[in-house]
Amino acid sequence: MKREVTAVFILVLTLVSLGILMTFSAQGYKSTGELGAGEPLTQLYALGIGFVAMLVAARFDYHRFRDALVFRGIVLASLILLVAVLIQGVGAEAKGAQRWIRLPGFQFQPSELGKFALILLLAVKLTANHENLQRFFSGFLPPVCIAGLFAGLVLAENDLGVPVVMMTVAYLMMGVAGVSLRYMVLSFAPLGAILLVAIVKSPHRVKRLAIFLDPWADPLDGGFNLIQSYSAFAQGQFWGKGAGAGEQKLGYLFASNTDFVYALVGEEFGLVGTMTVLVLFVGLLFAGYRIAANAKDMFGALMATGIVALISVQALVMMMVNIGLLPTKGLPLPFISYGGTSLILFMGLAGVLTNIGIQGEVPEEASRRA
Amino acid sequence: MKRRRPGEKAEPQSPCGEPLSAPQRRRLRLMLACFLAGFVLVVIRLHFVHLLPNAKLSENLVAEKPLTAPRGDILDRNAKLKLATNREVPSLSVDPSKLSDPRRFAESVAPRLGLDVDVLFQRVSQRTASGKPFQFKWVKRWIREEAQVLALADLMIEWEDALAVKKELIRHYPQRTAASHLLGYVNRNGDASEGLELSFDKHLRSEDGIYKARTDGKRRMLESRVLEYSPAKAGEVVQLTIDVNMQQKLELELDKRLIACNASQGMGVLMDPDTGAIYALATRPAYDPNFYDDYPAEQRRNKAITDYFEPGSAFKIVTAAAAIEEGLITQSTLIDCENGSFNPYGHRISDFHKFGVIPFSKCFEESSNIAIIKVAKMLGPERLDQWMRSFGFGETTSHDFSTGAESPGILRTRKNWNGLSMGSLPMGQEIGVTILQLARAFAAVANGGILVEPYFIERAIASDNTFTYQHTAPEARRIMSESTAAIMRDLCHRVVLNGTAKDRANIKEYSVGGKTGTAQMLAKSGRGYSKDRYTTVFAGFAPVSDPKVVCAIVIKEPMIREHWGGFVCGPVFRDVVRDALIRLNVPADQKYDEEVGVVTASVSEEQGADGDTITERLSEADILELELAMEGQLESLDGLELLRSDGDVVEGGALLPDLMGLSKRQAYEALSDLGIPWDPQGVGWVISQNPAAGTPVSIVQLCALEFSRKKLEPDDDDPS
């Protein structure tokens, strides 16, 4: 098996193991339920499903995603769900955002499926249209519209983080596919304007931005969690306090098992732990890059690019939020944060990535050496 | 794995497109570079947040909780009854700001808690300086009446929003007034005040512990993050020598007697003469430490240790013991009592009964002032002073009272004596003694000459059952010889049998020795003595042959005609000591018949000789020796001679009477009236005497009597 494929398996397994550890650590505190976390066992079930998804996806020829029936089905289903979640009574609210669909026995976030659908759709369209990519109307506009549709639907859920991630991933895929950089750069202006409106229109986003700039301006309310996050890293120092020994999760740091799990890693495992997690993601980035670069065809390469971009963007943004480099965005850390849908999606995506890697060409350097 | 063979490769126009072109790979590398740049940014920032934290970060919350433990119990001598313990009682508070109608509240609540409606209304309708109602006011603290505690439940339902109940552990004295002066009390703030609670506070008080832990975000203390923990230490249990039953008996009898004699104050002490262990120490009127603030401070004062009084004749044992020990007199030494009136130091001394020349034992029995002043003169002021001090007067008696609490009494130093002192001190005037000093002096007589240290704290027991305090007797301080003590016991016994305490302090089952005292109190004006206010005293011990208890009773200002120590205090002594001896399982040493007096002495039957016999033999041995020594002394008496004309009276030809058929007591009286020592054998009635009746008394050295119970009807055994 190719080295990068093995690497993806090992890296993902390491990350999900750490994720389960962190979930149970955060959950050890009884009151976490009140603070927005679920049962750690649910995460174990999700992990089981995630393994199955990963193995199935690894053996499932990625080309069959391109079959019209398959990709249209996935895209359609995800669009329906994204619309459905907006309907009162179907979607469930959490922390001011309408993100969940609750079904008897489980609940999931359509936006997670939406991410995959977007990557798939873009990969299909960009491959099909690869000769016209330099043009504006036939090359630049269609993928932007597709991405805009998905991002817009998620934005309508009153969620800004996922749309930003989606647009970023879409632009990266477009860029790698060969869409004109000029159009892309020029489009930053209107996109930036939309982002600004989205921020200004929502008072809590303005506040978050202000807090990001100076959390101590409002240490007991808005700035509270970022300060607690800093405190977690500071208490972790170099080696950390040890697994489970963190105190910030005990009612100080909110979302310590989801959006701020990196801070919890920082407290319990110190700089060593946070660097390890970062290195694992960088490793995944490299493996994904090689798989994309050596993919057998452009569809596979774009799929791999989208997947690795999604994982990396989300990880990077989440880490930056935790360490105060970006304003607070509700994004989970792939493979680690608590949340079944996200875990299953990312493990499934990792499976797809490995399938692309398995089918990819033997890397030139490796074959030359061989 | 699905692998395409090289041959299958290269379908030029695949719908999936070709592998990435060189420009596409460049863009992929660009993407990789961007991401790496982002991750590098994170790495740099991570070092800052981990290792160079913002100075504004503060420690997580830490909370402290004091841990408390109960104060130590105080137990009685048998470690069965608690004299002080702790009890949880409710206190009711109200948030007046939540009362819409304070008047109705007051009217509803006050009657059920025994409070005044208006007072309560005032309290709950009070306003702060800014005109707002208060948020906290006590309705009633320490609700202890059963009915009120029960009423609380209803009140809580009725005024649920405004009322709050706090349970507090308070000091509780289950025996109420018993030994309350000794115990002291703990006030509402939990501070030990007065008495043992104060003096032994360092043993009794509990030590608060601390529980310091980090808290979670909701300020709940985290058991897994304990920073500091030291458990609270319960106070030590203190075991006293006080016997609750004896204490209650003493208090009861004192109270009864105060009423009967219309007296203002009383106190008493009951002590083990051998060890100094105090069985009971009472001051009347009483107070209940559970409700200490219902009583004036004066009534809470432990007068038994703070107040001194003039002991009067009870103090004569000092002079008597000194003179006997110094070999100046024996109990048969004849003394001229001047027919009851005497003027030695320019001050008239008179006796209640008029006597001529009688033996010293008789003088002591009848408490002759004239005789004791004559004896004191023989002793001289230096020795008298020395003896009073060796008996422990003028110094505090015990370590068990808090420093400064116990009065040393008043005993002027020798150089401050005045011309009358030699006429006053021997009969217990011009001196202030505490009841403990007096009891201890009698204990020395009772125990054979050792001055003990009275104490009431036996031990303190820590929670791990180790003794952190254990009373140890100080080195024995012998102040007189065994034989002197035995003579003194005999003298005291006579006081009860024939003398001033006759028919007052006698106990049916036990032989008693003691001495009465009656002293005029200082006039309220502060000048001279009062004509109608007396301090009456009785101090004594029982059983005489081997005393197991010593007891002193003082009753002040009896407003009755018979304001004598024997009359006023004797009955208290009798009832208390009898009760104590029975409780101590002391076997009865005599049988008593209303008509014939002491019938038998069981001790003498067992030992072959009763206390009197032993006493007599001891004193007899001294007599010849002492008579010679006295010759010189007598010459220097200078007008204070014991006998005005030596032998005048005896030469008159007094003859030894016929003692046949007399009871032991009668025979004893007859002989002692003549100052003849006796040697009794057996019990019952006299069946033979030697020398025979008619022998001139002047030549009788010793009268041997043989007793027999022959006459005794078995039915007559029990006098009642």
mmCIF file of N, CA and C in Angstrom, chain A residues 29 31 34 61 63 66 127 172 175-179 181 216 227 230 233-234 237 245-248 250-252 262 266 270-271 274 278 282 285 289 292-293 295-299 301 305 308-309 312-313 316 320 323 358 361, chain B residues 1-4 9 13-20 23-25 27-32 34-36 38-43 45-47 49-51 53-54 56-58 60-62 214-218 220 222 224-225:
data_model
loop_
_atom_site.group_PDB
_atom_site.id
_atom_site.type_symbol
_atom_site.label_atom_id
_atom_site.label_comp_id
_atom_site.label_asym_id
_atom_site.label_seq_id
_atom_site.Cartn_x
_atom_site.Cartn_y
_atom_site.Cartn_z
ATOM 1 N N TYR A 29 -17.094 15.668 33.866
ATOM 2 C CA TYR A 29 -17.772 16.664 34.710
ATOM 3 C C TYR A 29 -19.271 16.526 34.512
ATOM 4 N N SER A 31 -21.854 18.213 35.024
ATOM 5 C CA SER A 31 -22.753 19.257 34.566
ATOM 6 C C SER A 31 -22.599 19.548 33.087
ATOM 7 N N GLU A 34 -25.580 20.260 30.949
ATOM 8 C CA GLU A 34 -26.209 21.571 30.927
ATOM 9 C C GLU A 34 -25.444 22.522 30.015
ATOM 10 N N ASP A 61 -15.146 2.549 -5.210
ATOM 11 C CA ASP A 61 -14.436 3.279 -6.276
ATOM 12 C C ASP A 61 -14.985 4.680 -6.382
ATOM 13 N N HIS A 63 -14.819 6.806 -8.533
ATOM 14 C CA HIS A 63 -15.381 7.211 -9.820
ATOM 15 C C HIS A 63 -16.883 7.070 -9.840
ATOM 16 N N ARG A 66 -19.169 9.817 -9.464
ATOM 17 C CA ARG A 66 -19.412 10.684 -10.617
ATOM 18 C C ARG A 66 -20.633 10.238 -11.381
ATOM 19 N N THR A 127 -14.345 19.315 -13.303
ATOM 20 C CA THR A 127 -13.732 18.342 -14.210
ATOM 21 C C THR A 127 -14.403 18.419 -15.579
ATOM 22 N N LEU A 172 -10.527 27.121 -3.091
ATOM 23 C CA LEU A 172 -9.288 26.342 -3.207
ATOM 24 C C LEU A 172 -9.417 25.310 -4.322
ATOM 25 N N GLY A 175 -9.341 27.102 -7.560
ATOM 26 C CA GLY A 175 -7.983 27.528 -7.854
ATOM 27 C C GLY A 175 -7.134 26.397 -8.381
ATOM 28 N N VAL A 176 -7.197 25.229 -7.695
ATOM 29 C CA VAL A 176 -6.392 24.093 -8.129
ATOM 30 C C VAL A 176 -6.852 23.623 -9.511
ATOM 31 N N ALA A 177 -8.192 23.684 -9.734
ATOM 32 C CA ALA A 177 -8.706 23.222 -11.015
ATOM 33 C C ALA A 177 -8.240 24.120 -12.152
ATOM 34 N N GLY A 178 -8.003 25.380 -11.883
ATOM 35 C CA GLY A 178 -7.476 26.260 -12.913
ATOM 36 C C GLY A 178 -8.376 27.441 -13.237
ATOM 37 N N VAL A 179 -9.322 27.741 -12.358
ATOM 38 C CA VAL A 179 -10.139 28.931 -12.577
ATOM 39 C C VAL A 179 -9.242 30.162 -12.493
ATOM 40 N N LEU A 181 -7.339 33.182 -11.661
ATOM 41 C CA LEU A 181 -7.043 33.786 -10.366
ATOM 42 C C LEU A 181 -7.541 35.214 -10.308
ATOM 43 N N TRP A 216 -10.557 41.222 27.379
ATOM 44 C CA TRP A 216 -10.622 41.737 28.756
ATOM 45 C C TRP A 216 -11.529 42.957 28.898
ATOM 46 N N ILE A 227 -11.044 34.104 27.380
ATOM 47 C CA ILE A 227 -10.123 34.197 28.515
ATOM 48 C C ILE A 227 -9.941 32.818 29.145
ATOM 49 N N TYR A 230 -7.628 30.911 26.979
ATOM 50 C CA TYR A 230 -6.233 31.312 27.248
ATOM 51 C C TYR A 230 -5.744 30.669 28.546
ATOM 52 N N PHE A 233 -4.762 27.058 28.093
ATOM 53 C CA PHE A 233 -3.429 26.885 27.499
ATOM 54 C C PHE A 233 -2.348 27.240 28.508
ATOM 55 N N ALA A 234 -2.573 28.338 29.235
ATOM 56 C CA ALA A 234 -1.573 28.799 30.193
ATOM 57 C C ALA A 234 -1.368 27.776 31.305
ATOM 58 N N GLN A 237 0.776 24.751 30.150
ATOM 59 C CA GLN A 237 2.207 25.003 29.995
ATOM 60 C C GLN A 237 2.839 24.042 28.994
ATOM 61 N N ALA A 245 -7.081 15.828 33.892
ATOM 62 C CA ALA A 245 -6.814 16.680 35.054
ATOM 63 C C ALA A 245 -7.158 18.138 34.805
ATOM 64 N N GLY A 246 -7.650 18.444 33.643
ATOM 65 C CA GLY A 246 -7.977 19.843 33.354
ATOM 66 C C GLY A 246 -9.072 20.365 34.260
ATOM 67 N N GLU A 247 -8.966 21.645 34.582
ATOM 68 C CA GLU A 247 -9.988 22.263 35.425
ATOM 69 C C GLU A 247 -10.894 23.177 34.631
ATOM 70 N N GLN A 248 -10.412 23.650 33.510
ATOM 71 C CA GLN A 248 -11.187 24.629 32.759
ATOM 72 C C GLN A 248 -12.498 24.047 32.248
ATOM 73 N N LEU A 250 -14.410 22.390 33.910
ATOM 74 C CA LEU A 250 -15.346 22.276 35.026
ATOM 75 C C LEU A 250 -16.163 23.552 35.165
ATOM 76 N N GLY A 251 -16.884 23.870 34.144
ATOM 77 C CA GLY A 251 -17.790 25.008 34.247
ATOM 78 C C GLY A 251 -17.143 26.341 33.954
ATOM 79 N N TYR A 252 -15.870 26.333 33.599
ATOM 80 C CA TYR A 252 -15.247 27.606 33.237
ATOM 81 C C TYR A 252 -15.282 27.773 31.720
ATOM 82 N N TYR A 262 -9.655 22.168 21.586
ATOM 83 C CA TYR A 262 -8.207 22.343 21.425
ATOM 84 C C TYR A 262 -7.596 22.953 22.688
ATOM 85 N N GLY A 266 -4.840 21.566 25.144
ATOM 86 C CA GLY A 266 -3.737 22.408 25.610
ATOM 87 C C GLY A 266 -3.561 22.353 27.102
ATOM 88 N N GLY A 270 -0.669 20.140 27.355
ATOM 89 C CA GLY A 270 0.326 21.183 27.211
ATOM 90 C C GLY A 270 0.708 21.457 25.762
ATOM 91 N N LEU A 271 1.805 22.173 25.631
ATOM 92 C CA LEU A 271 2.306 22.514 24.292
ATOM 93 C C LEU A 271 2.612 21.244 23.505
ATOM 94 N N THR A 274 -0.753 20.096 22.032
ATOM 95 C CA THR A 274 -1.294 20.910 20.941
ATOM 96 C C THR A 274 -0.418 20.796 19.700
ATOM 97 N N LEU A 278 -1.417 19.386 16.026
ATOM 98 C CA LEU A 278 -1.120 20.187 14.839
ATOM 99 C C LEU A 278 -0.295 19.393 13.830
ATOM 100 N N VAL A 282 -1.002 18.483 9.994
ATOM 101 C CA VAL A 282 -0.054 18.804 8.925
ATOM 102 C C VAL A 282 0.305 17.531 8.148
ATOM 103 N N LEU A 285 -2.396 16.864 5.923
ATOM 104 C CA LEU A 285 -2.324 17.815 4.811
ATOM 105 C C LEU A 285 -1.326 17.320 3.749
ATOM 106 N N TYR A 289 -2.153 16.142 0.105
ATOM 107 C CA TYR A 289 -1.523 16.815 -1.031
ATOM 108 C C TYR A 289 -0.940 15.803 -1.995
ATOM 109 N N ALA A 292 -3.651 14.026 -3.885
ATOM 110 C CA ALA A 292 -4.236 14.881 -4.911
ATOM 111 C C ALA A 292 -3.275 15.022 -6.103
ATOM 112 N N ALA A 293 -2.020 15.251 -5.740
ATOM 113 C CA ALA A 293 -1.044 15.472 -6.806
ATOM 114 C C ALA A 293 -0.864 14.235 -7.671
ATOM 115 N N ALA A 295 -3.159 11.853 -8.046
ATOM 116 C CA ALA A 295 -4.426 11.201 -8.365
ATOM 117 C C ALA A 295 -4.441 10.778 -9.826
ATOM 118 N N LYS A 296 -5.196 9.747 -10.110
ATOM 119 C CA LYS A 296 -5.194 9.147 -11.430
ATOM 120 C C LYS A 296 -5.817 10.087 -12.450
ATOM 121 N N ASP A 297 -6.783 10.899 -11.978
ATOM 122 C CA ASP A 297 -7.448 11.799 -12.899
ATOM 123 C C ASP A 297 -7.819 13.090 -12.170
ATOM 124 N N MET A 298 -8.307 14.054 -12.930
ATOM 125 C CA MET A 298 -8.602 15.353 -12.347
ATOM 126 C C MET A 298 -9.744 15.297 -11.341
ATOM 127 N N PHE A 299 -10.737 14.453 -11.626
ATOM 128 C CA PHE A 299 -11.851 14.321 -10.687
ATOM 129 C C PHE A 299 -11.346 13.883 -9.314
ATOM 130 N N ALA A 301 -8.291 14.113 -8.229
ATOM 131 C CA ALA A 301 -7.407 15.148 -7.671
ATOM 132 C C ALA A 301 -8.218 16.250 -7.005
ATOM 133 N N THR A 305 -8.340 17.254 -3.224
ATOM 134 C CA THR A 305 -8.059 18.651 -2.841
ATOM 135 C C THR A 305 -9.166 19.177 -1.930
ATOM 136 N N VAL A 308 -8.980 17.440 1.563
ATOM 137 C CA VAL A 308 -7.855 17.872 2.386
ATOM 138 C C VAL A 308 -8.004 19.349 2.738
ATOM 139 N N ALA A 309 -8.583 20.129 1.818
ATOM 140 C CA ALA A 309 -8.806 21.543 2.108
ATOM 141 C C ALA A 309 -9.825 21.696 3.236
ATOM 142 N N SER A 312 -8.228 20.699 6.525
ATOM 143 C CA SER A 312 -7.207 21.649 6.965
ATOM 144 C C SER A 312 -7.816 22.996 7.335
ATOM 145 N N VAL A 313 -8.746 23.487 6.495
ATOM 146 C CA VAL A 313 -9.353 24.786 6.793
ATOM 147 C C VAL A 313 -10.059 24.724 8.139
ATOM 148 N N LEU A 316 -7.561 24.462 10.964
ATOM 149 C CA LEU A 316 -6.803 25.693 11.136
ATOM 150 C C LEU A 316 -7.675 26.793 11.762
ATOM 151 N N MET A 320 -7.191 28.472 15.391
ATOM 152 C CA MET A 320 -6.965 29.918 15.483
ATOM 153 C C MET A 320 -8.003 30.584 16.380
ATOM 154 N N ILE A 323 -6.952 29.934 19.994
ATOM 155 C CA ILE A 323 -5.802 30.677 20.514
ATOM 156 C C ILE A 323 -5.941 32.167 20.260
ATOM 157 N N ILE A 358 -5.281 5.067 -3.277
ATOM 158 C CA ILE A 358 -5.019 3.699 -3.712
ATOM 159 C C ILE A 358 -5.015 3.610 -5.233
ATOM 160 N N GLU A 361 -1.611 7.283 -9.237
ATOM 161 C CA GLU A 361 -0.390 6.826 -9.874
ATOM 162 C C GLU A 361 0.711 6.704 -8.835
ATOM 163 N N MET B 1 -7.277 -4.746 -3.422
ATOM 164 C CA MET B 1 -7.488 -3.370 -3.860
ATOM 165 C C MET B 1 -7.595 -3.329 -5.377
ATOM 166 N N LYS B 2 -8.358 -2.380 -5.717
ATOM 167 C CA LYS B 2 -8.588 -2.244 -7.165
ATOM 168 C C LYS B 2 -7.382 -1.567 -7.794
ATOM 169 N N ARG B 3 -6.708 -2.269 -8.641
ATOM 170 C CA ARG B 3 -5.533 -1.663 -9.287
ATOM 171 C C ARG B 3 -5.655 -1.845 -10.788
ATOM 172 N N ARG B 4 -5.399 -0.784 -11.434
ATOM 173 C CA ARG B 4 -5.469 -0.872 -12.907
ATOM 174 C C ARG B 4 -4.105 -1.314 -13.401
ATOM 175 N N LYS B 9 -4.631 1.537 -18.597
ATOM 176 C CA LYS B 9 -4.513 2.971 -18.378
ATOM 177 C C LYS B 9 -4.763 3.739 -19.673
ATOM 178 N N GLN B 13 -9.856 10.483 -23.512
ATOM 179 C CA GLN B 13 -10.966 11.389 -23.237
ATOM 180 C C GLN B 13 -11.858 10.870 -22.111
ATOM 181 N N SER B 14 -11.201 10.489 -20.978
ATOM 182 C CA SER B 14 -11.976 9.999 -19.834
ATOM 183 C C SER B 14 -12.854 11.116 -19.281
ATOM 184 N N PRO B 15 -14.068 10.795 -18.887
ATOM 185 C CA PRO B 15 -14.931 11.830 -18.291
ATOM 186 C C PRO B 15 -14.354 12.365 -16.970
ATOM 187 N N CYS B 16 -13.453 11.577 -16.424
ATOM 188 C CA CYS B 16 -12.860 12.021 -15.165
ATOM 189 C C CYS B 16 -11.639 12.900 -15.395
ATOM 190 N N GLY B 17 -11.283 13.096 -16.616
ATOM 191 C CA GLY B 17 -10.187 13.986 -16.913
ATOM 192 C C GLY B 17 -8.825 13.345 -16.697
ATOM 193 N N GLU B 18 -7.806 14.082 -17.057
ATOM 194 C CA GLU B 18 -6.430 13.632 -16.936
ATOM 195 C C GLU B 18 -5.916 13.920 -15.531
ATOM 196 N N PRO B 19 -4.792 13.306 -15.188
ATOM 197 C CA PRO B 19 -4.155 13.712 -13.936
ATOM 198 C C PRO B 19 -3.794 15.193 -13.997
ATOM 199 N N LEU B 20 -3.486 15.730 -12.833
ATOM 200 C CA LEU B 20 -3.256 17.167 -12.786
ATOM 201 C C LEU B 20 -2.100 17.588 -13.674
ATOM 202 N N PRO B 23 0.585 23.239 -14.243
ATOM 203 C CA PRO B 23 0.078 24.455 -13.564
ATOM 204 C C PRO B 23 -0.845 24.128 -12.394
ATOM 205 N N GLN B 24 -1.636 23.074 -12.613
ATOM 206 C CA GLN B 24 -2.541 22.669 -11.506
ATOM 207 C C GLN B 24 -1.731 22.213 -10.296
ATOM 208 N N ARG B 25 -0.678 21.467 -10.563
ATOM 209 C CA ARG B 25 0.181 21.045 -9.441
ATOM 210 C C ARG B 25 0.817 22.234 -8.727
ATOM 211 N N ARG B 27 -0.526 25.152 -8.470
ATOM 212 C CA ARG B 27 -1.557 25.742 -7.600
ATOM 213 C C ARG B 27 -1.790 24.894 -6.351
ATOM 214 N N LEU B 28 -1.702 23.573 -6.526
ATOM 215 C CA LEU B 28 -1.840 22.685 -5.369
ATOM 216 C C LEU B 28 -0.729 22.949 -4.358
ATOM 217 N N ARG B 29 0.466 23.141 -4.860
ATOM 218 C CA ARG B 29 1.601 23.440 -3.984
ATOM 219 C C ARG B 29 1.409 24.782 -3.284
ATOM 220 N N LEU B 30 0.815 25.729 -4.069
ATOM 221 C CA LEU B 30 0.535 27.042 -3.488
ATOM 222 C C LEU B 30 -0.424 26.903 -2.300
ATOM 223 N N MET B 31 -1.474 26.064 -2.551
ATOM 224 C CA MET B 31 -2.443 25.820 -1.478
ATOM 225 C C MET B 31 -1.735 25.226 -0.253
ATOM 226 N N LEU B 32 -0.883 24.229 -0.541
ATOM 227 C CA LEU B 32 -0.130 23.589 0.538
ATOM 228 C C LEU B 32 0.682 24.627 1.307
ATOM 229 N N CYS B 34 0.117 27.845 1.563
ATOM 230 C CA CYS B 34 -0.765 28.711 2.356
ATOM 231 C C CYS B 34 -1.126 28.041 3.678
ATOM 232 N N PHE B 35 -1.544 26.781 3.535
ATOM 233 C CA PHE B 35 -1.916 26.053 4.758
ATOM 234 C C PHE B 35 -0.739 25.975 5.726
ATOM 235 N N LEU B 36 0.450 25.651 5.169
ATOM 236 C CA LEU B 36 1.616 25.538 6.049
ATOM 237 C C LEU B 36 1.889 26.869 6.744
ATOM 238 N N GLY B 38 -0.298 29.066 7.510
ATOM 239 C CA GLY B 38 -1.308 29.173 8.582
ATOM 240 C C GLY B 38 -0.912 28.350 9.791
ATOM 241 N N PHE B 39 -0.443 27.127 9.530
ATOM 242 C CA PHE B 39 -0.059 26.269 10.662
ATOM 243 C C PHE B 39 1.159 26.832 11.401
ATOM 244 N N VAL B 40 2.055 27.436 10.644
ATOM 245 C CA VAL B 40 3.224 28.053 11.298
ATOM 246 C C VAL B 40 2.766 29.178 12.233
ATOM 247 N N LEU B 41 1.792 29.952 11.724
ATOM 248 C CA LEU B 41 1.227 31.015 12.552
ATOM 249 C C LEU B 41 0.690 30.434 13.861
ATOM 250 N N VAL B 42 -0.027 29.325 13.742
ATOM 251 C CA VAL B 42 -0.604 28.675 14.936
ATOM 252 C C VAL B 42 0.511 28.221 15.887
ATOM 253 N N VAL B 43 1.569 27.643 15.283
ATOM 254 C CA VAL B 43 2.676 27.158 16.118
ATOM 255 C C VAL B 43 3.274 28.305 16.931
ATOM 256 N N ARG B 45 1.877 31.170 17.727
ATOM 257 C CA ARG B 45 0.909 31.647 18.718
ATOM 258 C C ARG B 45 0.793 30.658 19.888
ATOM 259 N N LEU B 46 0.863 29.352 19.586
ATOM 260 C CA LEU B 46 0.765 28.337 20.643
ATOM 261 C C LEU B 46 1.837 28.545 21.701
ATOM 262 N N HIS B 47 3.050 28.889 21.254
ATOM 263 C CA HIS B 47 4.110 29.100 22.235
ATOM 264 C C HIS B 47 3.783 30.247 23.168
ATOM 265 N N VAL B 49 0.634 31.393 23.938
ATOM 266 C CA VAL B 49 -0.468 31.125 24.876
ATOM 267 C C VAL B 49 -0.080 30.084 25.924
ATOM 268 N N HIS B 50 0.797 29.177 25.542
ATOM 269 C CA HIS B 50 1.189 28.161 26.530
ATOM 270 C C HIS B 50 2.220 28.684 27.521
ATOM 271 N N LEU B 51 3.243 29.307 26.984
ATOM 272 C CA LEU B 51 4.406 29.568 27.822
ATOM 273 C C LEU B 51 4.530 31.018 28.268
ATOM 274 N N PRO B 53 1.879 33.381 29.229
ATOM 275 C CA PRO B 53 0.459 33.722 29.362
ATOM 276 C C PRO B 53 0.265 35.204 29.670
ATOM 277 N N ASN B 54 -0.874 35.679 29.289
ATOM 278 C CA ASN B 54 -1.262 37.054 29.558
ATOM 279 C C ASN B 54 -1.310 37.289 31.063
ATOM 280 N N LYS B 56 -3.007 39.217 32.671
ATOM 281 C CA LYS B 56 -4.341 39.483 33.215
ATOM 282 C C LYS B 56 -5.063 38.205 33.635
ATOM 283 N N LEU B 57 -4.533 37.072 33.236
ATOM 284 C CA LEU B 57 -5.201 35.821 33.608
ATOM 285 C C LEU B 57 -5.152 35.650 35.119
ATOM 286 N N SER B 58 -6.261 35.300 35.673
ATOM 287 C CA SER B 58 -6.267 35.100 37.117
ATOM 288 C C SER B 58 -6.466 33.618 37.422
ATOM 289 N N ASN B 60 -8.072 30.331 38.954
ATOM 290 C CA ASN B 60 -9.465 29.915 39.056
ATOM 291 C C ASN B 60 -9.960 30.101 40.480
ATOM 292 N N LEU B 61 -11.238 30.040 40.637
ATOM 293 C CA LEU B 61 -11.839 30.320 41.936
ATOM 294 C C LEU B 61 -11.460 29.270 42.976
ATOM 295 N N VAL B 62 -11.253 29.782 44.147
ATOM 296 C CA VAL B 62 -10.961 28.908 45.279
ATOM 297 C C VAL B 62 -11.972 29.251 46.366
ATOM 298 N N ARG B 214 -10.522 24.187 45.042
ATOM 299 C CA ARG B 214 -10.929 24.918 43.847
ATOM 300 C C ARG B 214 -12.408 24.667 43.623
ATOM 301 N N THR B 215 -13.021 25.595 42.943
ATOM 302 C CA THR B 215 -14.430 25.403 42.642
ATOM 303 C C THR B 215 -14.589 25.294 41.148
ATOM 304 N N ASP B 216 -15.733 24.810 40.763
ATOM 305 C CA ASP B 216 -16.030 24.828 39.337
ATOM 306 C C ASP B 216 -16.586 26.207 39.005
ATOM 307 N N GLY B 217 -16.999 26.367 37.763
ATOM 308 C CA GLY B 217 -17.459 27.675 37.330
ATOM 309 C C GLY B 217 -18.687 28.147 38.075
ATOM 310 N N LYS B 218 -19.385 27.199 38.677
ATOM 311 C CA LYS B 218 -20.572 27.572 39.445
ATOM 312 C C LYS B 218 -20.265 27.679 40.924
ATOM 313 N N ARG B 220 -19.051 25.644 42.924
ATOM 314 C CA ARG B 220 -19.207 24.449 43.759
ATOM 315 C C ARG B 220 -17.815 23.919 44.036
ATOM 316 N N LEU B 222 -14.782 21.545 44.473
ATOM 317 C CA LEU B 222 -14.449 20.304 43.787
ATOM 318 C C LEU B 222 -13.687 19.387 44.727
ATOM 319 N N SER B 224 -12.187 16.870 44.016
ATOM 320 C CA SER B 224 -10.953 16.365 43.405
ATOM 321 C C SER B 224 -9.860 17.428 43.388
ATOM 322 N N ARG B 225 -10.187 18.648 43.814
ATOM 323 C CA ARG B 225 -9.188 19.719 43.759
ATOM 324 C C ARG B 225 -9.035 20.363 45.124
#
